mmCIF file of C-alpha atoms in Angstrom:
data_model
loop_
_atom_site.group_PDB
_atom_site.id
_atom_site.type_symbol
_atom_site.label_atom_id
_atom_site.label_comp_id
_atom_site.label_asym_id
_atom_site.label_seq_id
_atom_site.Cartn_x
_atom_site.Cartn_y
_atom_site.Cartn_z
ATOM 1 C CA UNK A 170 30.566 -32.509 8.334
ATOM 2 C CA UNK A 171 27.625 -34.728 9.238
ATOM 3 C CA UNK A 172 28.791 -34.687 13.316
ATOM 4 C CA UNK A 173 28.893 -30.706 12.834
ATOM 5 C CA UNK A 174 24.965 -30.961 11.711
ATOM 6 C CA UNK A 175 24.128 -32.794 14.977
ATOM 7 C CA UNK A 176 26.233 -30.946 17.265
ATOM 8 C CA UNK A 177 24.752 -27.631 15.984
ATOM 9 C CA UNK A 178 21.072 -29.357 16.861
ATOM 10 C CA UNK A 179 21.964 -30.304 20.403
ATOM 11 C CA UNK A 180 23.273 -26.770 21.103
ATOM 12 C CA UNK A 181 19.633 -25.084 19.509
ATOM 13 C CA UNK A 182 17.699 -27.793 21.634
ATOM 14 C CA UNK A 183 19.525 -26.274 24.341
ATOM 15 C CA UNK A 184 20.694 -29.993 25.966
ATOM 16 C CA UNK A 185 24.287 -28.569 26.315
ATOM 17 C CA UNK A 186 26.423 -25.167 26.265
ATOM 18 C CA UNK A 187 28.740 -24.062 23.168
ATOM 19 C CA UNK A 188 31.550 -25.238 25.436
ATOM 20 C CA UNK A 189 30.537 -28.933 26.209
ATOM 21 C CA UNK A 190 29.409 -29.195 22.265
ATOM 22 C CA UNK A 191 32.507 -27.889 21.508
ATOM 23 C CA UNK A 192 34.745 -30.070 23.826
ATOM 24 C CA UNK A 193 33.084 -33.011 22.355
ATOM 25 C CA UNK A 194 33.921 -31.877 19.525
ATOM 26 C CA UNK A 195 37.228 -32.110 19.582
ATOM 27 C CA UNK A 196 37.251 -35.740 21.659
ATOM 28 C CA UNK A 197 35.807 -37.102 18.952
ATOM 29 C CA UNK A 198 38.850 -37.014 16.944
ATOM 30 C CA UNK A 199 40.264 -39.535 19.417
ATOM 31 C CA UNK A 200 37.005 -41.188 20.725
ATOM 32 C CA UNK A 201 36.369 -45.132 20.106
ATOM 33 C CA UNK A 202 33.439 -46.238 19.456
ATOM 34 C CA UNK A 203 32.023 -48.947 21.132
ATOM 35 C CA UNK A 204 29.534 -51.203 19.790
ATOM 36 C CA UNK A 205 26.430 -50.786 21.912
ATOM 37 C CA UNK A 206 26.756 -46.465 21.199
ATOM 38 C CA UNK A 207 27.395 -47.261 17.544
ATOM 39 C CA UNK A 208 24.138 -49.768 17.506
ATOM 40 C CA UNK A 209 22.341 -46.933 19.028
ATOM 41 C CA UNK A 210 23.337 -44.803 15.966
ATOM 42 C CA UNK A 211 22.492 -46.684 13.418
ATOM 43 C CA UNK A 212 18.952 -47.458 15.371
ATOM 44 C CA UNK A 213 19.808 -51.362 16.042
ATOM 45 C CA UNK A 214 19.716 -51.574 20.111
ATOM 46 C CA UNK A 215 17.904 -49.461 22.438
ATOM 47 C CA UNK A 216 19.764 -48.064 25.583
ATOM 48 C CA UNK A 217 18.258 -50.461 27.448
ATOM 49 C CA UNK A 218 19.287 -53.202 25.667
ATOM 50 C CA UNK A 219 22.672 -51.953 25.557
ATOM 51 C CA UNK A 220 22.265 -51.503 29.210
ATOM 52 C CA UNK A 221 21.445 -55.480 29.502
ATOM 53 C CA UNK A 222 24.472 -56.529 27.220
ATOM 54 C CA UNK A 223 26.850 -54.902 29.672
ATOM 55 C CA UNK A 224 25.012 -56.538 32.764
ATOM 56 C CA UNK A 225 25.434 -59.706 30.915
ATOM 57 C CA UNK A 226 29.306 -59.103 30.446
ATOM 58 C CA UNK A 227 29.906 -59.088 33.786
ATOM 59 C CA UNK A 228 28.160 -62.826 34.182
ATOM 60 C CA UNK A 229 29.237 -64.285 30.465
ATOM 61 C CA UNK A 230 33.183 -64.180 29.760
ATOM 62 C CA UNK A 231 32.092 -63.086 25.864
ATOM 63 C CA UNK A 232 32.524 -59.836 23.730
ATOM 64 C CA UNK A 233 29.826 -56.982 23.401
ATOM 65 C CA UNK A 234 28.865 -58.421 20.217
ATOM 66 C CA UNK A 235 28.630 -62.105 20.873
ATOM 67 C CA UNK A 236 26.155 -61.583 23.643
ATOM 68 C CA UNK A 237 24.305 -59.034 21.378
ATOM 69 C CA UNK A 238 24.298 -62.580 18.839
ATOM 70 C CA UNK A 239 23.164 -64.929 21.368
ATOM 71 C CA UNK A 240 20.647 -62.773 22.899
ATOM 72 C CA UNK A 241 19.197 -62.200 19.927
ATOM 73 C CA UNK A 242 19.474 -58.516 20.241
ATOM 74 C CA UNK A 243 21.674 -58.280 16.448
ATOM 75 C CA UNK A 244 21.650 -60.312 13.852
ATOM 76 C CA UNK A 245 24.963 -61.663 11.854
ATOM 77 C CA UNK A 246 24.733 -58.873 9.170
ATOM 78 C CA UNK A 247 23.433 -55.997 11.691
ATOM 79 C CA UNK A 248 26.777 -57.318 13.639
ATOM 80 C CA UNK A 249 28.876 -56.385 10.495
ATOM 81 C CA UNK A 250 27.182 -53.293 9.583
ATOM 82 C CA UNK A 251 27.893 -51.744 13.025
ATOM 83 C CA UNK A 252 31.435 -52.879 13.174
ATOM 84 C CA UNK A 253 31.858 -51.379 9.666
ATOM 85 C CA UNK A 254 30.569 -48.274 10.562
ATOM 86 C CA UNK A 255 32.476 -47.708 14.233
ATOM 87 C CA UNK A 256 34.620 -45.540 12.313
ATOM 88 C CA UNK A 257 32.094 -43.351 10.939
ATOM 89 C CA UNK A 258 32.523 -39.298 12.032
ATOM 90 C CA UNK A 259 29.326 -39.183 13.678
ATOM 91 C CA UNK A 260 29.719 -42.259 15.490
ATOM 92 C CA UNK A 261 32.837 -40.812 17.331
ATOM 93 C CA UNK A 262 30.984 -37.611 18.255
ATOM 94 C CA UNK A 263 28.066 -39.702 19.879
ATOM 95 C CA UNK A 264 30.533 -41.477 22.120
ATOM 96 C CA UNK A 265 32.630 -38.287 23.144
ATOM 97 C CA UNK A 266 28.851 -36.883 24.436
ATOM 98 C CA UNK A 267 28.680 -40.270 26.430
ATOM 99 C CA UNK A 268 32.229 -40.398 27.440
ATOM 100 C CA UNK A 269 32.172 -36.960 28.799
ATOM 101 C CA UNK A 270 28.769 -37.423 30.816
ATOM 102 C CA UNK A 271 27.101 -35.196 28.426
ATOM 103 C CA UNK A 272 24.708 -37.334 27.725
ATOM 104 C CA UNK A 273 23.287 -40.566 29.097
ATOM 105 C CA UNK A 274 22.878 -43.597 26.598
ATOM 106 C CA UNK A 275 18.732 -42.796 27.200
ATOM 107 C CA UNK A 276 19.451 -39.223 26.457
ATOM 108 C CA UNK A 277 21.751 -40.036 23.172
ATOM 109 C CA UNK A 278 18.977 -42.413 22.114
ATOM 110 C CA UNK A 279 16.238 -39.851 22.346
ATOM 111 C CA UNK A 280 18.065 -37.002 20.505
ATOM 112 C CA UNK A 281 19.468 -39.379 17.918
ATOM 113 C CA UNK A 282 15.344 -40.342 16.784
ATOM 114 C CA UNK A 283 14.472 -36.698 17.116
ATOM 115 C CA UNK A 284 17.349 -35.590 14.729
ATOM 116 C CA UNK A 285 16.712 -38.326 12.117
ATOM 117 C CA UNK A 286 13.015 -37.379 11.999
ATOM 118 C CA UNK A 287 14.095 -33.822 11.612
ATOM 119 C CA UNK A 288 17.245 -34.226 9.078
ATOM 120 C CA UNK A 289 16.870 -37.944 8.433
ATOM 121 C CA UNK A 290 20.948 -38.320 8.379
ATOM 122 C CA UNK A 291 20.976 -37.406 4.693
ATOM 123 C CA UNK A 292 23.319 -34.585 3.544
ATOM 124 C CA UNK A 293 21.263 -32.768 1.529
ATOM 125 C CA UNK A 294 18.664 -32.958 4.260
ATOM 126 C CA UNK A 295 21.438 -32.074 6.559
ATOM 127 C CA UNK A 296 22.054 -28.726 4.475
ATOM 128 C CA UNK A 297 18.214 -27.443 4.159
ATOM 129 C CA UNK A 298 18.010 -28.165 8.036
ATOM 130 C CA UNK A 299 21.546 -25.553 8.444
ATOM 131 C CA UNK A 300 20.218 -23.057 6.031
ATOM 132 C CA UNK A 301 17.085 -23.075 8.059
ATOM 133 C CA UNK A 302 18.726 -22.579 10.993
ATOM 134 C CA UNK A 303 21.543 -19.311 9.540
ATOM 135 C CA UNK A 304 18.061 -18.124 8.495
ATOM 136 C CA UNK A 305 16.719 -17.881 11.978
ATOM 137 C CA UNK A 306 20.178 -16.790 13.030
ATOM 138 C CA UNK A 307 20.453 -13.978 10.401
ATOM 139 C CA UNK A 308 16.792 -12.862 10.755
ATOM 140 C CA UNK A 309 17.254 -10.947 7.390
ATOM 141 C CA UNK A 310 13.449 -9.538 5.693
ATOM 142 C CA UNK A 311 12.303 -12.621 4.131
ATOM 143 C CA UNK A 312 10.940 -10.613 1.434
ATOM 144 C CA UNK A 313 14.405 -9.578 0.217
ATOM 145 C CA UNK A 314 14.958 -11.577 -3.248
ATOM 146 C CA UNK A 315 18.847 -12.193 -1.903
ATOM 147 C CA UNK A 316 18.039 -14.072 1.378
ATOM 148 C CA UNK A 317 18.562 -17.510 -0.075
ATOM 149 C CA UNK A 318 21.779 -16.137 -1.117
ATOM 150 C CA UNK A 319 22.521 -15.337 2.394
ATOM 151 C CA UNK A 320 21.754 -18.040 3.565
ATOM 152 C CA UNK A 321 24.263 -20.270 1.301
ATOM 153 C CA UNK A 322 26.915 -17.536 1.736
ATOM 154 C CA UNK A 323 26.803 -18.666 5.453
ATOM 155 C CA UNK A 324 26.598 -22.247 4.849
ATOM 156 C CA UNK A 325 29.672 -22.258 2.725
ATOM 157 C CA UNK A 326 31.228 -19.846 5.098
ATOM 158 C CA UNK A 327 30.747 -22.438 7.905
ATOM 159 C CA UNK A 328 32.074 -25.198 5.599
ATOM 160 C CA UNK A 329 35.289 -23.086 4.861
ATOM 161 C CA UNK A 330 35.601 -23.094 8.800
ATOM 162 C CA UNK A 331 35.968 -26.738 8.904
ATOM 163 C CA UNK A 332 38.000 -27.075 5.990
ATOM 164 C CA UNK A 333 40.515 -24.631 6.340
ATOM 165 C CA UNK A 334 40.968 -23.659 9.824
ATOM 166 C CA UNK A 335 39.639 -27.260 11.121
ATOM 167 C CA UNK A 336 37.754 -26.238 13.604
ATOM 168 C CA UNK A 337 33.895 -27.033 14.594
ATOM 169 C CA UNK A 338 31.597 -23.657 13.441
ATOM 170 C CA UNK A 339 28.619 -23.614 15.868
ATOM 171 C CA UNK A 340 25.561 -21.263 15.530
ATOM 172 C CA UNK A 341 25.277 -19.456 18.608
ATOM 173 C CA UNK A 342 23.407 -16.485 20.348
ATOM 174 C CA UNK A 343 25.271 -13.574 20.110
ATOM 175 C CA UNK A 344 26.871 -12.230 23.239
ATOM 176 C CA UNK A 345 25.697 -8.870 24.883
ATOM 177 C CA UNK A 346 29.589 -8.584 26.161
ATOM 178 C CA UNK A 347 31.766 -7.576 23.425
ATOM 179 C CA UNK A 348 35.166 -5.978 23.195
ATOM 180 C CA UNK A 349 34.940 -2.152 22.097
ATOM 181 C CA UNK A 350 37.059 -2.558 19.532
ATOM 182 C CA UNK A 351 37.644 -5.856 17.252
ATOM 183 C CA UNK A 352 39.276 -6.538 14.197
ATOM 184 C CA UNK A 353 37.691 -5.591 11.182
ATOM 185 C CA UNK A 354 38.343 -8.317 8.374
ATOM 186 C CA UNK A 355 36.207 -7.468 5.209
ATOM 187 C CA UNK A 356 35.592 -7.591 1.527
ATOM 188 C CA UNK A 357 33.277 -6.432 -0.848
ATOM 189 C CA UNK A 358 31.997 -8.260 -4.328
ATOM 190 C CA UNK A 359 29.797 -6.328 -6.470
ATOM 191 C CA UNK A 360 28.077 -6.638 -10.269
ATOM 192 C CA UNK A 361 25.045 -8.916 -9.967
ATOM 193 C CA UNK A 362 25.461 -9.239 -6.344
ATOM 194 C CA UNK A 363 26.375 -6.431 -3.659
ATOM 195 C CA UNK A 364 27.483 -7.525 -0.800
ATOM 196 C CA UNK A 365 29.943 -6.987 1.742
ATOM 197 C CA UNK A 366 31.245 -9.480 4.245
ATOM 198 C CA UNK A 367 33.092 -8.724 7.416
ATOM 199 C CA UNK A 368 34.416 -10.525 10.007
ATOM 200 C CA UNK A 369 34.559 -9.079 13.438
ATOM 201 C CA UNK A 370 37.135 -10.842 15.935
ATOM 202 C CA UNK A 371 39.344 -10.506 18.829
ATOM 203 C CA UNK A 372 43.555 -10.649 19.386
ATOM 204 C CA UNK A 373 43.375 -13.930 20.154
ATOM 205 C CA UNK A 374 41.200 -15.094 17.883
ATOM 206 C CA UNK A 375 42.833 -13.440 14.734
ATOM 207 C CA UNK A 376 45.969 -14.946 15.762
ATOM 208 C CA UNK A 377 44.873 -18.064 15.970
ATOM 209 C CA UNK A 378 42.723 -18.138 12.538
ATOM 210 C CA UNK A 379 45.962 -17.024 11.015
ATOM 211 C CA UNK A 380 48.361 -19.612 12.729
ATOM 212 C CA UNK A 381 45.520 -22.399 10.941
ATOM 213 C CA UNK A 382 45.380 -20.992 7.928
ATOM 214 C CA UNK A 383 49.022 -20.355 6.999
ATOM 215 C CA UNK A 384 49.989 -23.860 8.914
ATOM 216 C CA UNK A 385 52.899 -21.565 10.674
ATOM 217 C CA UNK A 386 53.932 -20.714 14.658
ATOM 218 C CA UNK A 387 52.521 -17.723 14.685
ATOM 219 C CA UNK A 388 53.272 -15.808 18.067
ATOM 220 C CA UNK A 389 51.988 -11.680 17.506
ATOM 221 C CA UNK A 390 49.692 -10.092 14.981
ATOM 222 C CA UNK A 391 52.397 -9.064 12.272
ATOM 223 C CA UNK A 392 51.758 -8.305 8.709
ATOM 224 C CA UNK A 393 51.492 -12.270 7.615
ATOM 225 C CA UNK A 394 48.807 -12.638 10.227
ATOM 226 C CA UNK A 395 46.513 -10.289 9.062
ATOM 227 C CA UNK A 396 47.915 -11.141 5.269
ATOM 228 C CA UNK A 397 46.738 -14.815 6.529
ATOM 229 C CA UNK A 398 43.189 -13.813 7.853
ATOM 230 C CA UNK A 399 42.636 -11.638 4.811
ATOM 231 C CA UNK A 400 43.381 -14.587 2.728
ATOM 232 C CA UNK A 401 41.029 -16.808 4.304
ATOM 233 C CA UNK A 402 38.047 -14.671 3.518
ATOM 234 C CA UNK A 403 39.138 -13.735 0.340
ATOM 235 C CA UNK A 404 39.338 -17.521 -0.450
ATOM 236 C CA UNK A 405 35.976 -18.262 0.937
ATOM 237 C CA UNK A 406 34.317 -15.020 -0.680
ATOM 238 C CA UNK A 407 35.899 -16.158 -4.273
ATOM 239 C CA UNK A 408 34.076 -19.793 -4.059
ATOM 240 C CA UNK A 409 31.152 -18.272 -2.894
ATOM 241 C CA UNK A 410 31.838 -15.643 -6.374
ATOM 242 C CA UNK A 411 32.207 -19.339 -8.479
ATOM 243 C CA UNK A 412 29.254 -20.258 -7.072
ATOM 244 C CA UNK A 413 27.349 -17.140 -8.605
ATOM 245 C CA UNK A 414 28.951 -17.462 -11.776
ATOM 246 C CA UNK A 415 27.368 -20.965 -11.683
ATOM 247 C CA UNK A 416 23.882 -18.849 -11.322
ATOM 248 C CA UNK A 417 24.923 -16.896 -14.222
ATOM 249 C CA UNK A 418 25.404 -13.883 -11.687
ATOM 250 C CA UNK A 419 28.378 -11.476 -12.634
ATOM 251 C CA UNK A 420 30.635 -10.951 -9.567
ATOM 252 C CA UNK A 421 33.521 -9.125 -9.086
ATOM 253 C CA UNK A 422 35.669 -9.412 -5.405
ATOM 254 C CA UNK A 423 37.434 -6.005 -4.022
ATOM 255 C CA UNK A 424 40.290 -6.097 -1.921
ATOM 256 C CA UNK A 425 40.126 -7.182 1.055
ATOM 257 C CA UNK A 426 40.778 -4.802 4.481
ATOM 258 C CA UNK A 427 41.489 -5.329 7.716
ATOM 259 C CA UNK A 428 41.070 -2.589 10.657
ATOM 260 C CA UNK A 429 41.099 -1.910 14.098
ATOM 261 C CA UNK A 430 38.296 -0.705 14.764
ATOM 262 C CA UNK A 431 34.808 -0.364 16.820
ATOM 263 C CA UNK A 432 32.146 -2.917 16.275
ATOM 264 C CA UNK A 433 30.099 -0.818 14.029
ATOM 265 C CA UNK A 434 27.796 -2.119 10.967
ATOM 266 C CA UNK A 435 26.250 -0.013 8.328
ATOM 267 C CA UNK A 436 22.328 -0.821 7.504
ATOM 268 C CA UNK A 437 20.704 -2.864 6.178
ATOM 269 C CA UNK A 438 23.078 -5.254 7.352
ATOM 270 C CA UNK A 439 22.809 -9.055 8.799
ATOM 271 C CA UNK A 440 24.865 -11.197 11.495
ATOM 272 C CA UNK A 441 25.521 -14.097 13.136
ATOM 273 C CA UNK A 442 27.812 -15.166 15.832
ATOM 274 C CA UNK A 443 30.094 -18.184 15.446
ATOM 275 C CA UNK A 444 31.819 -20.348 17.832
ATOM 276 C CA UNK A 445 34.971 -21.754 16.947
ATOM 277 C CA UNK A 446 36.332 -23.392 19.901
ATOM 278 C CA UNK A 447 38.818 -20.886 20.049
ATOM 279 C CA UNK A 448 36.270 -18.261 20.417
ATOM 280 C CA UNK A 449 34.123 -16.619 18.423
ATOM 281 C CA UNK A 450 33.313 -15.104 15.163
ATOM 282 C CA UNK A 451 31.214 -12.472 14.159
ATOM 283 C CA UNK A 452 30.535 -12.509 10.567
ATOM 284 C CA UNK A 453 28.746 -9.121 9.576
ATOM 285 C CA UNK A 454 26.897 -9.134 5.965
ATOM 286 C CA UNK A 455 25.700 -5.583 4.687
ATOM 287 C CA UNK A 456 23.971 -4.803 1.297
ATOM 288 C CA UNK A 457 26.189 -2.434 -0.679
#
């Protein structure tokens, strides 16, 4: 999940829209990584010097990597580390922003050092810099006892994303243009814990959560669509419930329900707006 960590910081520095994150997103799955952008990840080779390896290539009838050698630019083991690591998730993400014109090499370089100072490319560094975020997001009183709870309900809610409906969850403003009336997807769990989570989403985007989640050709909203949607947040609410019960918090999931309904939220209540690809999520959580 290490490319969704740096995607989500390029959309909050505000160098691209939801959409272009998103479409590199997905290119990455089939991106290549060349050497010189996978150098740049790992903090090897400049752009420029990247920049002066390609010049060369047009002169010297030798690979990326040989001129890099001769030139002095990489050493023998840096050589093997980078080719070893052209695989790597992230790698493929910064080479879909390049590939699309997103970004220039300069511009990938600069963002790269600015996110490794920030997150330093460590996972758990990676999570405290998301729950940061979700808690800017959520904007929930930061004297309420709960909000760290909040704040790892949404971070394993964005995981679940990625794991079961493989998609790419990005953090975004919420839109002032919303449809009057949404599906209603919620659950509550109560005992230690009160809270109730709802998800608010369009046609489309039901149907398409529950096409992902059941692996099936879904084509209308019948009963094993909603069944399907209901599933996936009652699967996501009972690892969150595990997780309390690894707190030594007593929690106990309800049913879930699913309505058509207006957009409306009881108080005190908290949300954030998540882009999918597919469109967008609203996930809704309210203090019982």
């Amino acid at each position: 999940m290490v490319s969704q960590f740096f995607a989500q910081y390029i959309l909050n520095k505000g160098l691209l829209t939801p959409a272009q994150v998103q479409e590199a997103l997905e290119s990455r799955r089939t991106a290549q990584p060349k050497l010189g952008v996978t150098a740049i990840n790992m903090g090897y080779l400049t752009a420029e010097q990247v920049k002066k390896i390609h010049k060369l290539q047009h002169r010297i009838d030798k690979r990326f990597g040989e001129i890099a050698l001769i030139e002095g630019y990489l050493s023998h083991e840096q050589l093997s580390n980078v080719l070893a690591n052209q695989e790597n998730d992230n790698f493929r993400f910064g080479q879909a922003l390049v590939d699309k014109g997103f970004l220039s090499l300069e511009a990938l370089e600069d963002v790269l050092a600015e996110y490794k100072q920030a997150a330093e490319l460590e996972q758990p560094a990676d999570l405290i810099l998301i729950k940061e975020w979700i808690s800017h997001y959520l904007s929930f009183p930061r004297e309420d006892d709960n909000a760290v709870l909040y704040c790892d309900y949404m971070a394993l809610f964005l995981r679940a994303i990625v794991r079961f409906l493989d998609a790419c969850p990005l953090l975004v403003a919420s839109s002032e243009e919303k449809s009057e009336e949404r599906w209603a997807v919620s659950q509550s769990m109560t005992g230690d814990i009160d809270l109730h989570s709802c998800l608010l989403i369009d046609d489309s985007v039901l149907l398409e959560i529950a096409k992902r989640y059941s692996c099936e050709q879904l084509l209308e909203i019948d009963e094993l669509a909603l069944d399907s949607v209901g599933e996936f947040l009652n699967v996501t609410n009972g690892l969150f419930c595990i997780n309390l019960c690894h707190l030594g918090l007593d929690c106990e999931l309800h049913p879930q329900m699913i309505a058509r309904e207006s957009a409306t939220v009881q108080s005190p209540s908290w949300s954030v707006t998540v882009d999918i690809g597919f469109g967008t999520i609203e996930l809704v959580l309210t203090r019982e």
